[in-house]
PDB file of C-alpha atoms in Angstrom:
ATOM      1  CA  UNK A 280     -20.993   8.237 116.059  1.00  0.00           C
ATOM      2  CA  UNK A 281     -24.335  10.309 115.325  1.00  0.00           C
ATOM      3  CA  UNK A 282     -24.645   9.019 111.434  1.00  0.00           C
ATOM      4  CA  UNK A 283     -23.765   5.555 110.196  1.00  0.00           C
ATOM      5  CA  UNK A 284     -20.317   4.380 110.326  1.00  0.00           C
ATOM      6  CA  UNK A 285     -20.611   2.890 106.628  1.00  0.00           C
ATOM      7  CA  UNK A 286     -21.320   6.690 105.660  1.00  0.00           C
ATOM      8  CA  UNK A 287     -18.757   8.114 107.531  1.00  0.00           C
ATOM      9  CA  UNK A 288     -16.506  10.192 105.175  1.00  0.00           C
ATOM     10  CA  UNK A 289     -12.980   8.828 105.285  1.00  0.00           C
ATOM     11  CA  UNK A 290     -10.276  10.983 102.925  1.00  0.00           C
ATOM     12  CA  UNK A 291     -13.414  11.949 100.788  1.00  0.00           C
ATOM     13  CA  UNK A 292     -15.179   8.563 100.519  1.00  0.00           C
ATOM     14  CA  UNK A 293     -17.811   6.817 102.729  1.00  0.00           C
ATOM     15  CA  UNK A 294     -15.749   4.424 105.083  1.00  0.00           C
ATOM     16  CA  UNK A 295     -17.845   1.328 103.260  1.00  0.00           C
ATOM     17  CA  UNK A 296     -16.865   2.478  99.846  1.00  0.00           C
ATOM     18  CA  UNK A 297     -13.255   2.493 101.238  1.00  0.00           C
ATOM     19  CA  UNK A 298     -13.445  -1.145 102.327  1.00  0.00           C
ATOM     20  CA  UNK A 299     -15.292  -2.698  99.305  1.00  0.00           C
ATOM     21  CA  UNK A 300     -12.550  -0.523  97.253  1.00  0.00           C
ATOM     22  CA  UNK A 301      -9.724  -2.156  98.840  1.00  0.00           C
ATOM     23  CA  UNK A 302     -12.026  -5.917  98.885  1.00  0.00           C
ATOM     24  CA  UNK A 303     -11.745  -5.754  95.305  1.00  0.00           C
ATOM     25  CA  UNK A 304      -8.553  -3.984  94.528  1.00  0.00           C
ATOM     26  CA  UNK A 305      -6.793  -6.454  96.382  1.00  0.00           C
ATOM     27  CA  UNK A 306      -8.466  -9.630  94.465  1.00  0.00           C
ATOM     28  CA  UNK A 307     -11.306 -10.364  96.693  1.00  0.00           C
ATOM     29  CA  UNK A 308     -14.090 -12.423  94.254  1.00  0.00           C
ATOM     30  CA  UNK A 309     -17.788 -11.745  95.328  1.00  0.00           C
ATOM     31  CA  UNK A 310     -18.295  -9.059  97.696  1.00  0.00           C
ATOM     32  CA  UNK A 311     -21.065  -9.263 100.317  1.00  0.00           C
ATOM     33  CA  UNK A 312     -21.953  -5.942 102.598  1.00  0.00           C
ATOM     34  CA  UNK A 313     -24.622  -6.718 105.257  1.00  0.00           C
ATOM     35  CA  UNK A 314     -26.330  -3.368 105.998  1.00  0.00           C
ATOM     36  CA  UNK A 315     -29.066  -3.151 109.623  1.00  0.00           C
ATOM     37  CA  UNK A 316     -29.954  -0.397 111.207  1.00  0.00           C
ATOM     38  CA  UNK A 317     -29.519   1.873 108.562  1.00  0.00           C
ATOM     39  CA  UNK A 318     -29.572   0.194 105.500  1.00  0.00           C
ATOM     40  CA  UNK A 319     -31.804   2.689 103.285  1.00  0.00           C
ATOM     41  CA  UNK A 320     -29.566   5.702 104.231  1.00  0.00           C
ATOM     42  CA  UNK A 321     -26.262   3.285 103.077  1.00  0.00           C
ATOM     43  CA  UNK A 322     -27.825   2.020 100.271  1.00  0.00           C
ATOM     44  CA  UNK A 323     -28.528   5.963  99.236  1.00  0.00           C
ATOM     45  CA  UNK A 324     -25.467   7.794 100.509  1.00  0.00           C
ATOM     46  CA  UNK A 325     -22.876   5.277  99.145  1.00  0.00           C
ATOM     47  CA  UNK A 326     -22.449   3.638  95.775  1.00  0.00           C
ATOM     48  CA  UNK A 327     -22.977  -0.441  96.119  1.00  0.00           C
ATOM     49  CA  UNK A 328     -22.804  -1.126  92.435  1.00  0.00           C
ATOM     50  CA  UNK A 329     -21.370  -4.284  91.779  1.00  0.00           C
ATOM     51  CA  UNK A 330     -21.676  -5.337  95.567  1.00  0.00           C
ATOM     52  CA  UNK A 331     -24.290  -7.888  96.692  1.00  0.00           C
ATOM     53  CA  UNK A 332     -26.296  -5.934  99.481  1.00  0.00           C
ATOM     54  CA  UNK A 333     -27.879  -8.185 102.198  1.00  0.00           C
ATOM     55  CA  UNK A 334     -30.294  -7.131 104.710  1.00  0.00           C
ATOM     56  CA  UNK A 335     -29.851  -8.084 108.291  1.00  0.00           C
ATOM     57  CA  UNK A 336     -33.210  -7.384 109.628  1.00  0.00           C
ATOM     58  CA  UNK A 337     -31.541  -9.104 113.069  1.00  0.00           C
ATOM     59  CA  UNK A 338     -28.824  -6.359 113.744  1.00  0.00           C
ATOM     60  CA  UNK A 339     -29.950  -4.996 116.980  1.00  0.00           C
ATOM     61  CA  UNK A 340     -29.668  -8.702 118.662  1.00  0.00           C
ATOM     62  CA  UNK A 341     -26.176  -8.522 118.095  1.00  0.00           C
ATOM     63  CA  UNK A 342     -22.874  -8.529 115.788  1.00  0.00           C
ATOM     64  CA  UNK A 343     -22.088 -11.769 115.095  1.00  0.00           C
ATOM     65  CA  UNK A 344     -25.641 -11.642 113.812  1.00  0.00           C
ATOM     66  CA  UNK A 345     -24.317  -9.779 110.163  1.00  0.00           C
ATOM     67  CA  UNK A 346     -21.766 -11.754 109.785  1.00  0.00           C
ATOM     68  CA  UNK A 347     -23.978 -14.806 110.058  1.00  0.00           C
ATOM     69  CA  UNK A 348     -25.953 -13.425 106.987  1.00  0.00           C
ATOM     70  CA  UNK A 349     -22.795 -12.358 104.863  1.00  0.00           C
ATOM     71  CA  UNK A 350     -21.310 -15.684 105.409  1.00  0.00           C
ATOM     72  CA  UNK A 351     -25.158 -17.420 104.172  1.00  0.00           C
ATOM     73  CA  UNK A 352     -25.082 -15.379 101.290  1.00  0.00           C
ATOM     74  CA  UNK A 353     -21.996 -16.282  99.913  1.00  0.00           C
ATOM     75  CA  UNK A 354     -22.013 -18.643  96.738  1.00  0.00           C
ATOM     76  CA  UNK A 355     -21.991 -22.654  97.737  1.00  0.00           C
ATOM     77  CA  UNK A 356     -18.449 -22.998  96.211  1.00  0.00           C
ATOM     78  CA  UNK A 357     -16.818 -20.392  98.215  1.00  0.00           C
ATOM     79  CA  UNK A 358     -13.879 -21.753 100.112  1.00  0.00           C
ATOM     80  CA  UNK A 359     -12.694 -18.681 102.027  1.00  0.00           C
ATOM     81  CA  UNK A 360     -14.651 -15.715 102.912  1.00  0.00           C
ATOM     82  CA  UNK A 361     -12.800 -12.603 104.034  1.00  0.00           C
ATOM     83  CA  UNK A 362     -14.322 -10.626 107.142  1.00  0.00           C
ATOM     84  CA  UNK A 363     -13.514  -6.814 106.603  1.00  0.00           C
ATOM     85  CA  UNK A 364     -15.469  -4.413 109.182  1.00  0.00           C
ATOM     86  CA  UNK A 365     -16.927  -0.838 107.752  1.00  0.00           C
ATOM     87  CA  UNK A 366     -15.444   1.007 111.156  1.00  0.00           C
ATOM     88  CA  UNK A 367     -11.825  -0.155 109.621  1.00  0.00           C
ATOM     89  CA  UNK A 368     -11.790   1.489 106.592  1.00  0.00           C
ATOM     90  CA  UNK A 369      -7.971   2.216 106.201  1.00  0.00           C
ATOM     91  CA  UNK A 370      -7.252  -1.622 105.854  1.00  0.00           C
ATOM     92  CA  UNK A 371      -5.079  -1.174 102.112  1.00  0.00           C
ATOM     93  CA  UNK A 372      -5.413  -3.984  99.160  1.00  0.00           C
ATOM     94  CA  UNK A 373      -1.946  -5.392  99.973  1.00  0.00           C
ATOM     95  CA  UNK A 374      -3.386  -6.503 102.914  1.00  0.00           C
ATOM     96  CA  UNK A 375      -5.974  -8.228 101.092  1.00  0.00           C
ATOM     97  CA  UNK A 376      -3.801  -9.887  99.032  1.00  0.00           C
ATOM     98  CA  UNK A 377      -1.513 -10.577 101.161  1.00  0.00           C
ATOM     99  CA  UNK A 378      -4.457 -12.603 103.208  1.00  0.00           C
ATOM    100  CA  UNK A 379      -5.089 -14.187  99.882  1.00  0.00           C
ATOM    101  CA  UNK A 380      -2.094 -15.673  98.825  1.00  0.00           C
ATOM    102  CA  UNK A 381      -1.903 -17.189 102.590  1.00  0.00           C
ATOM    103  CA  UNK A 382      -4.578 -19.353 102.052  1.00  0.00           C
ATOM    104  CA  UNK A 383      -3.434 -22.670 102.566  1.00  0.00           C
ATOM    105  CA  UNK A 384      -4.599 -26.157 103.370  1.00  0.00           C
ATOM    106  CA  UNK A 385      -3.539 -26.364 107.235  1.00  0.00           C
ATOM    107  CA  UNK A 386      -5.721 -22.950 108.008  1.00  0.00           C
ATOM    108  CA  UNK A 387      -8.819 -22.180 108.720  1.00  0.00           C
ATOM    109  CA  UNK A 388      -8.501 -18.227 109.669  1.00  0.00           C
ATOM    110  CA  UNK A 389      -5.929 -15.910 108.387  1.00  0.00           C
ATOM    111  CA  UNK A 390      -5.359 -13.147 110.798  1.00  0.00           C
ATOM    112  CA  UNK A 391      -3.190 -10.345 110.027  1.00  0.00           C
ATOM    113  CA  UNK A 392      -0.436  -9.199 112.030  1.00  0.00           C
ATOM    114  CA  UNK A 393       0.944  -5.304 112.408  1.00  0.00           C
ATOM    115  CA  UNK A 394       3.895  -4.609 115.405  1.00  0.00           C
ATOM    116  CA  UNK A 395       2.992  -7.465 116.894  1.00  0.00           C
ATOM    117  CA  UNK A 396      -0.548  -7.186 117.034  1.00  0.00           C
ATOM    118  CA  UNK A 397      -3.904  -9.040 115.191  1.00  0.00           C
ATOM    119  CA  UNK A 398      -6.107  -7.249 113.468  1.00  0.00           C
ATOM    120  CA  UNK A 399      -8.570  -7.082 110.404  1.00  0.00           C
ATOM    121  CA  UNK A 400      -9.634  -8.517 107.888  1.00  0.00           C
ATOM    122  CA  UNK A 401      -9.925 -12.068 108.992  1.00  0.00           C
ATOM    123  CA  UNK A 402     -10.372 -14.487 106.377  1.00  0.00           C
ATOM    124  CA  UNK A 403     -12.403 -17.621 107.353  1.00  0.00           C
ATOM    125  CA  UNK A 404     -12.375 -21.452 105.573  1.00  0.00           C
ATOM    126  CA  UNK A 405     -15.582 -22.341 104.799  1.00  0.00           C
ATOM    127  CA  UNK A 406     -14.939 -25.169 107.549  1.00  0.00           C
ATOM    128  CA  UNK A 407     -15.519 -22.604 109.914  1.00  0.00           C
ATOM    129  CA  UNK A 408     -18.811 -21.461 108.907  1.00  0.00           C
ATOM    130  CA  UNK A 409     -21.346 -24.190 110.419  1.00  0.00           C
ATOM    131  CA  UNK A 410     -19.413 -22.883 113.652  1.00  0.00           C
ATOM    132  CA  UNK A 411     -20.181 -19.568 113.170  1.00  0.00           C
ATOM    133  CA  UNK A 412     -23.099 -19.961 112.016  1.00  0.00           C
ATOM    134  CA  UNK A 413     -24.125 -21.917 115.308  1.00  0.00           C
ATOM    135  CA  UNK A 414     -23.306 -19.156 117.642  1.00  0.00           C
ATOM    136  CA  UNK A 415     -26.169 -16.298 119.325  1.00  0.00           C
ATOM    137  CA  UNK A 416     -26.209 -13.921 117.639  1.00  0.00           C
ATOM    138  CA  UNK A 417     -24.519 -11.636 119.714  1.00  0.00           C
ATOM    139  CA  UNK A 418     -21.612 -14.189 120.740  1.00  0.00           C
ATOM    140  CA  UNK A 419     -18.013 -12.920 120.226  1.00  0.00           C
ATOM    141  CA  UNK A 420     -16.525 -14.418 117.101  1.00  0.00           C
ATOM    142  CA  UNK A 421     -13.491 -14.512 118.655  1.00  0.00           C
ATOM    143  CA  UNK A 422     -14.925 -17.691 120.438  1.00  0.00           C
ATOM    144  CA  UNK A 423     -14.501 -19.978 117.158  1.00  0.00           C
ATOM    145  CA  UNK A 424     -11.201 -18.024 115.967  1.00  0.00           C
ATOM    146  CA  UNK A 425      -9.639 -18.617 118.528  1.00  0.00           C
ATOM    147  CA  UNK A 426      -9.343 -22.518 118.921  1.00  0.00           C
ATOM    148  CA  UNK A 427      -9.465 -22.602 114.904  1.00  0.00           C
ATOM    149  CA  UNK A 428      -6.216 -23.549 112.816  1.00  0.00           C
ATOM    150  CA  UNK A 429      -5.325 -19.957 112.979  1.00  0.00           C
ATOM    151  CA  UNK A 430      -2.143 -18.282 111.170  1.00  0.00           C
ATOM    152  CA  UNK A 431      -0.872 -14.920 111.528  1.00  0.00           C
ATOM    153  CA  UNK A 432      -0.178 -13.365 108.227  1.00  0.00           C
ATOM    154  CA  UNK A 433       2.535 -10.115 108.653  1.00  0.00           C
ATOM    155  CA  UNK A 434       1.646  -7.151 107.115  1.00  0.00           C
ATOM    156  CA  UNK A 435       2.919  -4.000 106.806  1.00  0.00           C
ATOM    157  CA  UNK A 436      -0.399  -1.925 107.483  1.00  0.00           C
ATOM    158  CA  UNK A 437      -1.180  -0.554 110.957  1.00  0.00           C
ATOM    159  CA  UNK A 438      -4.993   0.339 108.964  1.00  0.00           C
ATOM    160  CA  UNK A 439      -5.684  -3.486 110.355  1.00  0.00           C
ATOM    161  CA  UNK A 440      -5.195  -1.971 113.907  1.00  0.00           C
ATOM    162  CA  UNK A 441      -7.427   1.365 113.235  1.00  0.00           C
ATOM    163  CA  UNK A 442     -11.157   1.061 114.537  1.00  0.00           C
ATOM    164  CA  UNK A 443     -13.065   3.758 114.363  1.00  0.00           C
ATOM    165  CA  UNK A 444     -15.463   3.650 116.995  1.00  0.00           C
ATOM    166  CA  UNK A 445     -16.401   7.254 118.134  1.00  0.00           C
ATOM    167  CA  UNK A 446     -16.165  10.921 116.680  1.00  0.00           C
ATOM    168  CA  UNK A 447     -12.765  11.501 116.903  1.00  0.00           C
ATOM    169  CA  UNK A 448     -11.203   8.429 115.592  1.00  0.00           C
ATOM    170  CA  UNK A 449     -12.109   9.597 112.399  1.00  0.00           C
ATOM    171  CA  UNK A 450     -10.728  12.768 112.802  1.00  0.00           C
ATOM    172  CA  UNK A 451      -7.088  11.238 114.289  1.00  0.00           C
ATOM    173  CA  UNK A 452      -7.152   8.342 111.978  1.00  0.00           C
ATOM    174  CA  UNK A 453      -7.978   9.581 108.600  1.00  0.00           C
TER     175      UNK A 453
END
């Protein structure tokens, strides 16, 4: 991308200040952002207040690696954690509270589905952490998801289908 994706401007905003804004607009409790590579440039160029900033000093082995630490640093009593990636920053707060209010005892991920299609933010029991947490580092997540209790939560938001992974995503998807 040539600058950090959390710093990416998207409609005026840094992408990660996008997704924390719709984290907590939509009723997320606690939010968690796991910064690597370039975590003194995110922690200058976007505003973190009230967000618990974690350090992955293990970024460059791999993924699966930052969500590891987010999913540490949560509180002991947390339930449900909700997996929202910086490089889908168009995900709205219905969505999040639509993942939310699908919480429910026979689950352990909530994915959410647009046309037919899953997408993020994936929330994740707490019974799926010691999983996750027992993968390398650079393992696909998808490898616990997908033989989890999984349910498919409909939403009406194609942002849970828009990655932005090189220069002109941003530019066709903002």
């Amino acid at each position: 991308m040539g600058s950090p994706k959390a710093l990416l401007d998207v409609r005026g905003r840094p992408a990660v200040e996008r997704v924390v804004a719709a984290l907590r607009d939509g009723g997320a409790g606690e939010i968690v952002v796991v910064v690597g590579r370039h975590a003194d440039e995110i922690r200058a160029g976007a505003d973190l207040r009230g967000v618990r900033v974690v350090d992955n000093p293990d970024w460059a082995r791999g993924r699966t690696s930052s969500v590891q630490r987010g999913l540490a640093a949560l509180p002991p009593g947390a339930e449900w954690a909700l997996l929202a990636l910086v490089d889908m920053p168009l995900v709205r707060a219905d969505t999040v509270r639509a993942l939310l209010a699908a919480r429910r005892d026979d689950a352990d991920a909530l994915v959410p589905l647009h046309d037919g299609r899953r997408g993020h933010p994936i929330a994740l029991r707490r019974t799926l952490f010691p999983r996750i947490a027992a993968l390398g580092p650079d393992a696909p997540l998808h490898d616990v998801i997908r033989t989890a209790r999984r349910v498919e939560v409909p939403v009406d938001d194609p942002g849970v289908l828009i990655d932005f992974d090189e220069p002109g995503d941003v530019a066709s998807g903002a």
